[in-house]
């Protein structure tokens, strides 16, 4: 053998071993069940994983394979887990959406999720069946850059802040209210939680003059005791922030500390410094903070409600400068959050989030198909619903992925949902006829094409009401080409779309009475949910289904199709 | 054709048409879902059928076929319905036991129960998954004698009393407590219900001196308003009484009126007059009352708790003599119920229930196999359980009926559970070692043989505690050969067994520290649960599984096996 060949073989060998060393398969064994817990110092029942609430954090490197052996220990409820932000390339059956990507995992049935985390970023996971996310079924999923790779920014340490909202009423009862006629709304949460910990009916900062709440008396070892962020002076920290709220839009601020936003939904963004940041349900961010303030004291981290008139006091924890003790309360009052209905402030923040061009793919300049999705609150037989182009989504009992892959008839509405809504629809007023219909139809998208979605907001059932909806797409990131006011106009708005450095994300908000334009490429064979990430809104039908290249999907495990019309297609129900 | 042949054909034709006219197929369409309801005037969430609580009464004639088209409208919970007391001859898949006779019906999945009601009697139906019976999933099933047949007693009218107990805590939360370590017991119910209606924290009879409760103020149209029994003087009425309580043993009495017991669990009994009657969960009775008291007033019907120190006041309704208005409260105080722990009274009542010999099959005089089942409260890894011969039942994810019919390996514990317990076990004391194990093994019974079961009660975990357990057998009636004190002794107790006129039933109680001897014939191919009918006890493992002649079972519908290891055996998932 000649010397060059040996060198060549050696190089190949090195590559193979490096890759084998770098990419790991990480196994997790999870028991999911209810337990008694006091997230905000009031005892309640939460959905826990291995006795933990929130569930255990999964930490991996880009390129790793995650294997979660799930054991449903609920008594009568099915279960699935969605890995929010993970695109599930080649594993669409592992997306964890009940009735879409898989059959629900029934009590005592085994199920194994196996998927690759292909891209570094801040992600999370959560239940995606009924309102089980609201019941507490969530946790963090952090993907570091691959071995040898570097982040495009420096930090000395990091913290993980998983944000949620919490009700004392059980989700079962919430679901009954939402499905009742007369309709019963779930109302505002009793508390907002930072890493599953909050303060109900009291404030950690009540001793400041502007607070009307009573002071919380929380023992350090209580389940609701806030976790302080312990920092050294003059360092840079990365805060990984994700919102899995059921309902609330949030604003996060840290007393005396600016935040530099560097990541959104697992993609780098052009660094931007802000005093406080908005975060909507389904979004994640990384921000950098520099501990350049007086180390003689601690500072507040404050989490407040936006976009809905808040009945819920801000959730607080402490930025704890060494060598102060964490229990030392800050001398300065908590940061003042922007007014809940200051949408100018919200839009300003959202518009600042732009792609880091050097690290982000650019959108195709043209689209192949543009779908207009009108978001309206409607009525079906007197029941209150949310509808998209006048169809309120109901999921079929046989999951789409299996029934579409195998061309089974009768599994869902064969008719494609409408591509657009009437030109005459006045988005600024309640609908003249608020009645809509149920539907389970699918937008079948041609494989490897560019799709535009114009999300169009409108007035809800009541006059002068239009709500925020954060829309989340499964299986893809999309480019957010722009946000606008009123009805989207091809004539006037098309030219304003940002094709230069649009943020690349998996969740984007529509503001009241506004529109949001998204673009994505159908390069991921599967069936994917696209929906409002507000749990009760999705429960009331606010979502659509996309399918692309389903004939290319391979190796769906038996357990994902072992129900309904696809049960007969299983071989051994092996995993 | 000669005249005799014509006559013969005519006769055959008559028989055919009579039979076709007589035996009907009765179709029901049921939507099962949660709704807000106030069973005891406190608003709560109940499991309802077609918006009714309790569910609609099914009324049929012996020989009819019942077809229930079920639509699960729950959000995340599976569902099954058991037809309590119906033997499911040739339809063991329709017995409605999750993990035993069928796969659970998941939300939005269709399922059709189709079975024959072969025998007249007072039955009921209820959920048989998790603790869904306690959540309110129950209703009455009344089978009249076949066309042309007669009951062996006369009555002028009838009433249906379905009895239950009710908690304000949701069953989901109850289940969490029962499955927690430390164990949290559900406690006594907030109220007892007659036809789904009760009085919480007040009494309809508070104006009597001996009552310490405050007077209920219930509007006549309230969901909790008691239904009066409106009667004419000097008539005989049949009260059909069934208990679907989660926990409580009950005693029913009617002021100034004796009751003559004529039916138990769908079988005629030798008429016996009583002042008040005990009824355990899972039992049903018919009693006759004669309205021979002064028609100038109304009388109380009183339902009180037995066998557990009652924290729950008696539930009341009114026996309303025409022409009094139902709202006219009785002048006399409610009947005084026997003391909760007067077991002598309980045993006396139970021992009075004997078969009406002319109408009841006689037991075989010999048994082929006798199984001794020791009932103990135990611990598994610190969790509190109930065990039978030291095994606490856990159900497999693939139902037995499908996996046994198709001889699938690995669906459940292949080892048969123990046939008896140690001779040395002292039933009067807490166990020296209270630890037990989980198990899903099956008692495989030879087809068409006679099986004896000796149910042996014992001391629970705490000293001087032994509880009542009403055991219910699916798919069969059994003869109750006798009840006794202490440990069953072949030497002393065998000869006391009643082979002459033992009551033929589907539910029989074991008294504290006592035994109960049962006999049945394995003439019904299928897999059948035999368990304590106290819902939290079954939830904690208090049951066993019998299988007989499974190879003879035919025509299991796809929907009953479309899950787990049997999913692959379905054809079209047609019904």
PDB file of C-alpha atoms in Angstrom, chain B residues 160-312:
ATOM      1  CA  UNK B 160     -85.756   2.478  41.090  1.00  0.00           C
ATOM      2  CA  UNK B 161     -83.249   3.528  43.761  1.00  0.00           C
ATOM      3  CA  UNK B 162     -79.639   3.669  42.655  1.00  0.00           C
ATOM      4  CA  UNK B 163     -77.477   4.329  45.702  1.00  0.00           C
ATOM      5  CA  UNK B 164     -74.006   5.865  45.767  1.00  0.00           C
ATOM      6  CA  UNK B 165     -71.581   7.868  47.867  1.00  0.00           C
ATOM      7  CA  UNK B 166     -70.020  11.158  46.869  1.00  0.00           C
ATOM      8  CA  UNK B 167     -66.786  13.048  47.575  1.00  0.00           C
ATOM      9  CA  UNK B 168     -66.020  16.682  46.869  1.00  0.00           C
ATOM     10  CA  UNK B 169     -62.401  15.811  46.140  1.00  0.00           C
ATOM     11  CA  UNK B 170     -61.960  14.725  42.518  1.00  0.00           C
ATOM     12  CA  UNK B 171     -61.253  11.038  41.849  1.00  0.00           C
ATOM     13  CA  UNK B 172     -58.018  12.098  40.176  1.00  0.00           C
ATOM     14  CA  UNK B 173     -56.855  13.552  43.453  1.00  0.00           C
ATOM     15  CA  UNK B 174     -58.219  10.557  45.376  1.00  0.00           C
ATOM     16  CA  UNK B 175     -56.157   8.260  43.138  1.00  0.00           C
ATOM     17  CA  UNK B 176     -53.014  10.298  43.801  1.00  0.00           C
ATOM     18  CA  UNK B 177     -53.523  10.015  47.554  1.00  0.00           C
ATOM     19  CA  UNK B 178     -54.099   6.257  47.399  1.00  0.00           C
ATOM     20  CA  UNK B 179     -50.941   5.827  45.314  1.00  0.00           C
ATOM     21  CA  UNK B 180     -48.772   8.087  47.491  1.00  0.00           C
ATOM     22  CA  UNK B 181     -46.275   7.284  50.167  1.00  0.00           C
ATOM     23  CA  UNK B 182     -47.211   8.360  52.804  1.00  0.00           C
ATOM     24  CA  UNK B 183     -50.599   6.944  51.979  1.00  0.00           C
ATOM     25  CA  UNK B 184     -53.566   9.308  51.999  1.00  0.00           C
ATOM     26  CA  UNK B 185     -56.911   7.685  52.551  1.00  0.00           C
ATOM     27  CA  UNK B 186     -59.952   9.158  50.793  1.00  0.00           C
ATOM     28  CA  UNK B 187     -61.882   9.454  54.065  1.00  0.00           C
ATOM     29  CA  UNK B 188     -65.630   9.196  54.440  1.00  0.00           C
ATOM     30  CA  UNK B 189     -67.836  10.646  51.693  1.00  0.00           C
ATOM     31  CA  UNK B 190     -69.374  14.086  51.940  1.00  0.00           C
ATOM     32  CA  UNK B 191     -72.780  12.628  51.195  1.00  0.00           C
ATOM     33  CA  UNK B 192     -74.711   9.526  50.214  1.00  0.00           C
ATOM     34  CA  UNK B 193     -76.869   9.829  47.119  1.00  0.00           C
ATOM     35  CA  UNK B 194     -80.231   8.326  46.152  1.00  0.00           C
ATOM     36  CA  UNK B 195     -80.559   8.443  42.364  1.00  0.00           C
ATOM     37  CA  UNK B 196     -77.653  10.905  42.307  1.00  0.00           C
ATOM     38  CA  UNK B 197     -79.167  13.322  44.816  1.00  0.00           C
ATOM     39  CA  UNK B 198     -78.014  14.005  48.354  1.00  0.00           C
ATOM     40  CA  UNK B 199     -77.754  16.549  51.129  1.00  0.00           C
ATOM     41  CA  UNK B 200     -74.384  17.947  52.158  1.00  0.00           C
ATOM     42  CA  UNK B 201     -73.925  19.566  55.531  1.00  0.00           C
ATOM     43  CA  UNK B 202     -77.628  19.742  56.243  1.00  0.00           C
ATOM     44  CA  UNK B 203     -80.571  17.455  56.901  1.00  0.00           C
ATOM     45  CA  UNK B 204     -84.097  17.416  55.523  1.00  0.00           C
ATOM     46  CA  UNK B 205     -85.122  16.218  58.990  1.00  0.00           C
ATOM     47  CA  UNK B 206     -83.188  18.757  61.072  1.00  0.00           C
ATOM     48  CA  UNK B 207     -86.361  19.977  62.777  1.00  0.00           C
ATOM     49  CA  UNK B 208     -86.552  16.748  64.719  1.00  0.00           C
ATOM     50  CA  UNK B 209     -85.058  17.051  68.171  1.00  0.00           C
ATOM     51  CA  UNK B 210     -82.458  14.345  67.759  1.00  0.00           C
ATOM     52  CA  UNK B 211     -80.809  16.003  64.761  1.00  0.00           C
ATOM     53  CA  UNK B 212     -77.795  18.241  65.191  1.00  0.00           C
ATOM     54  CA  UNK B 213     -77.647  19.283  61.517  1.00  0.00           C
ATOM     55  CA  UNK B 214     -79.075  22.450  60.096  1.00  0.00           C
ATOM     56  CA  UNK B 215     -82.163  22.256  57.925  1.00  0.00           C
ATOM     57  CA  UNK B 216     -81.577  21.914  54.183  1.00  0.00           C
ATOM     58  CA  UNK B 217     -83.108  24.612  52.033  1.00  0.00           C
ATOM     59  CA  UNK B 218     -83.284  22.946  48.645  1.00  0.00           C
ATOM     60  CA  UNK B 219     -85.331  24.366  45.811  1.00  0.00           C
ATOM     61  CA  UNK B 220     -87.582  21.859  44.104  1.00  0.00           C
ATOM     62  CA  UNK B 221     -85.850  22.293  40.752  1.00  0.00           C
ATOM     63  CA  UNK B 222     -82.294  22.012  42.151  1.00  0.00           C
ATOM     64  CA  UNK B 223     -80.037  19.273  40.789  1.00  0.00           C
ATOM     65  CA  UNK B 224     -79.797  17.920  44.351  1.00  0.00           C
ATOM     66  CA  UNK B 225     -83.512  18.093  45.106  1.00  0.00           C
ATOM     67  CA  UNK B 226     -84.589  14.640  46.303  1.00  0.00           C
ATOM     68  CA  UNK B 227     -87.003  12.701  44.139  1.00  0.00           C
ATOM     69  CA  UNK B 228     -90.009  11.724  46.217  1.00  0.00           C
ATOM     70  CA  UNK B 229     -91.551   8.276  45.747  1.00  0.00           C
ATOM     71  CA  UNK B 230     -95.168   9.099  44.939  1.00  0.00           C
ATOM     72  CA  UNK B 231     -97.492   6.281  45.970  1.00  0.00           C
ATOM     73  CA  UNK B 232    -101.186   5.566  46.233  1.00  0.00           C
ATOM     74  CA  UNK B 233    -102.527   4.135  49.500  1.00  0.00           C
ATOM     75  CA  UNK B 234    -103.093   0.383  49.832  1.00  0.00           C
ATOM     76  CA  UNK B 235    -100.962  -0.709  46.939  1.00  0.00           C
ATOM     77  CA  UNK B 236     -97.856  -2.825  46.681  1.00  0.00           C
ATOM     78  CA  UNK B 237     -94.710  -1.302  45.198  1.00  0.00           C
ATOM     79  CA  UNK B 238     -91.492  -2.885  44.116  1.00  0.00           C
ATOM     80  CA  UNK B 239     -88.388  -0.934  44.994  1.00  0.00           C
ATOM     81  CA  UNK B 240     -85.425  -1.916  42.854  1.00  0.00           C
ATOM     82  CA  UNK B 241     -82.378  -1.006  44.927  1.00  0.00           C
ATOM     83  CA  UNK B 242     -78.786  -1.198  43.743  1.00  0.00           C
ATOM     84  CA  UNK B 243     -75.616   0.073  45.390  1.00  0.00           C
ATOM     85  CA  UNK B 244     -72.785   1.423  43.261  1.00  0.00           C
ATOM     86  CA  UNK B 245     -71.019   3.076  46.202  1.00  0.00           C
ATOM     87  CA  UNK B 246     -67.306   3.622  45.980  1.00  0.00           C
ATOM     88  CA  UNK B 247     -66.776   2.751  49.622  1.00  0.00           C
ATOM     89  CA  UNK B 248     -69.767   2.621  51.870  1.00  0.00           C
ATOM     90  CA  UNK B 249     -71.941  -0.192  53.061  1.00  0.00           C
ATOM     91  CA  UNK B 250     -75.437   1.138  53.485  1.00  0.00           C
ATOM     92  CA  UNK B 251     -78.649   0.542  55.389  1.00  0.00           C
ATOM     93  CA  UNK B 252     -81.993   1.529  53.933  1.00  0.00           C
ATOM     94  CA  UNK B 253     -85.166   1.976  55.959  1.00  0.00           C
ATOM     95  CA  UNK B 254     -88.588   3.447  55.333  1.00  0.00           C
ATOM     96  CA  UNK B 255     -90.489   4.977  58.239  1.00  0.00           C
ATOM     97  CA  UNK B 256     -93.372   2.739  59.422  1.00  0.00           C
ATOM     98  CA  UNK B 257     -93.016   0.391  56.427  1.00  0.00           C
ATOM     99  CA  UNK B 258     -91.642  -3.109  56.390  1.00  0.00           C
ATOM    100  CA  UNK B 259     -89.846  -4.319  53.308  1.00  0.00           C
ATOM    101  CA  UNK B 260     -90.178  -7.818  51.880  1.00  0.00           C
ATOM    102  CA  UNK B 261     -86.989  -8.824  50.075  1.00  0.00           C
ATOM    103  CA  UNK B 262     -87.804 -10.810  46.927  1.00  0.00           C
ATOM    104  CA  UNK B 263     -84.760 -10.481  44.644  1.00  0.00           C
ATOM    105  CA  UNK B 264     -81.027 -10.246  45.110  1.00  0.00           C
ATOM    106  CA  UNK B 265     -78.532  -9.607  42.267  1.00  0.00           C
ATOM    107  CA  UNK B 266     -80.999 -10.663  39.577  1.00  0.00           C
ATOM    108  CA  UNK B 267     -82.147 -13.856  41.308  1.00  0.00           C
ATOM    109  CA  UNK B 268     -85.305 -14.527  43.262  1.00  0.00           C
ATOM    110  CA  UNK B 269     -85.007 -15.039  46.983  1.00  0.00           C
ATOM    111  CA  UNK B 270     -87.320 -16.587  49.510  1.00  0.00           C
ATOM    112  CA  UNK B 271     -89.445 -13.593  50.566  1.00  0.00           C
ATOM    113  CA  UNK B 272     -88.355 -12.203  53.920  1.00  0.00           C
ATOM    114  CA  UNK B 273     -89.777  -9.197  55.763  1.00  0.00           C
ATOM    115  CA  UNK B 274     -87.334  -6.773  57.353  1.00  0.00           C
ATOM    116  CA  UNK B 275     -87.505  -3.426  59.153  1.00  0.00           C
ATOM    117  CA  UNK B 276     -84.416  -2.197  57.354  1.00  0.00           C
ATOM    118  CA  UNK B 277     -81.992  -3.717  54.903  1.00  0.00           C
ATOM    119  CA  UNK B 278     -78.238  -3.713  54.422  1.00  0.00           C
ATOM    120  CA  UNK B 279     -76.810  -3.299  50.972  1.00  0.00           C
ATOM    121  CA  UNK B 280     -73.139  -3.513  50.046  1.00  0.00           C
ATOM    122  CA  UNK B 281     -71.424  -2.032  47.045  1.00  0.00           C
ATOM    123  CA  UNK B 282     -72.127  -4.185  44.006  1.00  0.00           C
ATOM    124  CA  UNK B 283     -75.346  -5.689  45.341  1.00  0.00           C
ATOM    125  CA  UNK B 284     -78.885  -5.197  44.139  1.00  0.00           C
ATOM    126  CA  UNK B 285     -82.219  -6.100  45.701  1.00  0.00           C
ATOM    127  CA  UNK B 286     -85.887  -5.862  45.050  1.00  0.00           C
ATOM    128  CA  UNK B 287     -88.149  -5.282  48.015  1.00  0.00           C
ATOM    129  CA  UNK B 288     -91.912  -5.003  48.144  1.00  0.00           C
ATOM    130  CA  UNK B 289     -93.613  -2.439  50.314  1.00  0.00           C
ATOM    131  CA  UNK B 290     -97.301  -2.120  50.992  1.00  0.00           C
ATOM    132  CA  UNK B 291     -98.686   1.364  51.427  1.00  0.00           C
ATOM    133  CA  UNK B 292    -100.916   0.405  54.312  1.00  0.00           C
ATOM    134  CA  UNK B 293    -100.032   3.271  56.651  1.00  0.00           C
ATOM    135  CA  UNK B 294    -102.017   6.435  57.308  1.00  0.00           C
ATOM    136  CA  UNK B 295    -102.355   8.284  53.991  1.00  0.00           C
ATOM    137  CA  UNK B 296    -102.653  11.590  55.828  1.00  0.00           C
ATOM    138  CA  UNK B 297     -98.897  12.009  55.917  1.00  0.00           C
ATOM    139  CA  UNK B 298     -95.610  11.281  54.165  1.00  0.00           C
ATOM    140  CA  UNK B 299     -92.792   9.012  55.438  1.00  0.00           C
ATOM    141  CA  UNK B 300     -89.020   9.148  55.357  1.00  0.00           C
ATOM    142  CA  UNK B 301     -86.831   6.936  53.246  1.00  0.00           C
ATOM    143  CA  UNK B 302     -83.482   6.959  55.027  1.00  0.00           C
ATOM    144  CA  UNK B 303     -80.099   5.759  53.793  1.00  0.00           C
ATOM    145  CA  UNK B 304     -77.311   5.480  56.349  1.00  0.00           C
ATOM    146  CA  UNK B 305     -73.713   4.315  56.450  1.00  0.00           C
ATOM    147  CA  UNK B 306     -72.766   0.966  57.948  1.00  0.00           C
ATOM    148  CA  UNK B 307     -69.519  -0.810  58.777  1.00  0.00           C
ATOM    149  CA  UNK B 308     -67.431   2.373  59.026  1.00  0.00           C
ATOM    150  CA  UNK B 309     -67.739   5.027  61.705  1.00  0.00           C
ATOM    151  CA  UNK B 310     -69.999   7.445  59.849  1.00  0.00           C
ATOM    152  CA  UNK B 311     -69.041  11.053  59.302  1.00  0.00           C
ATOM    153  CA  UNK B 312     -71.729  11.219  56.696  1.00  0.00           C
TER     154      UNK B 312
END
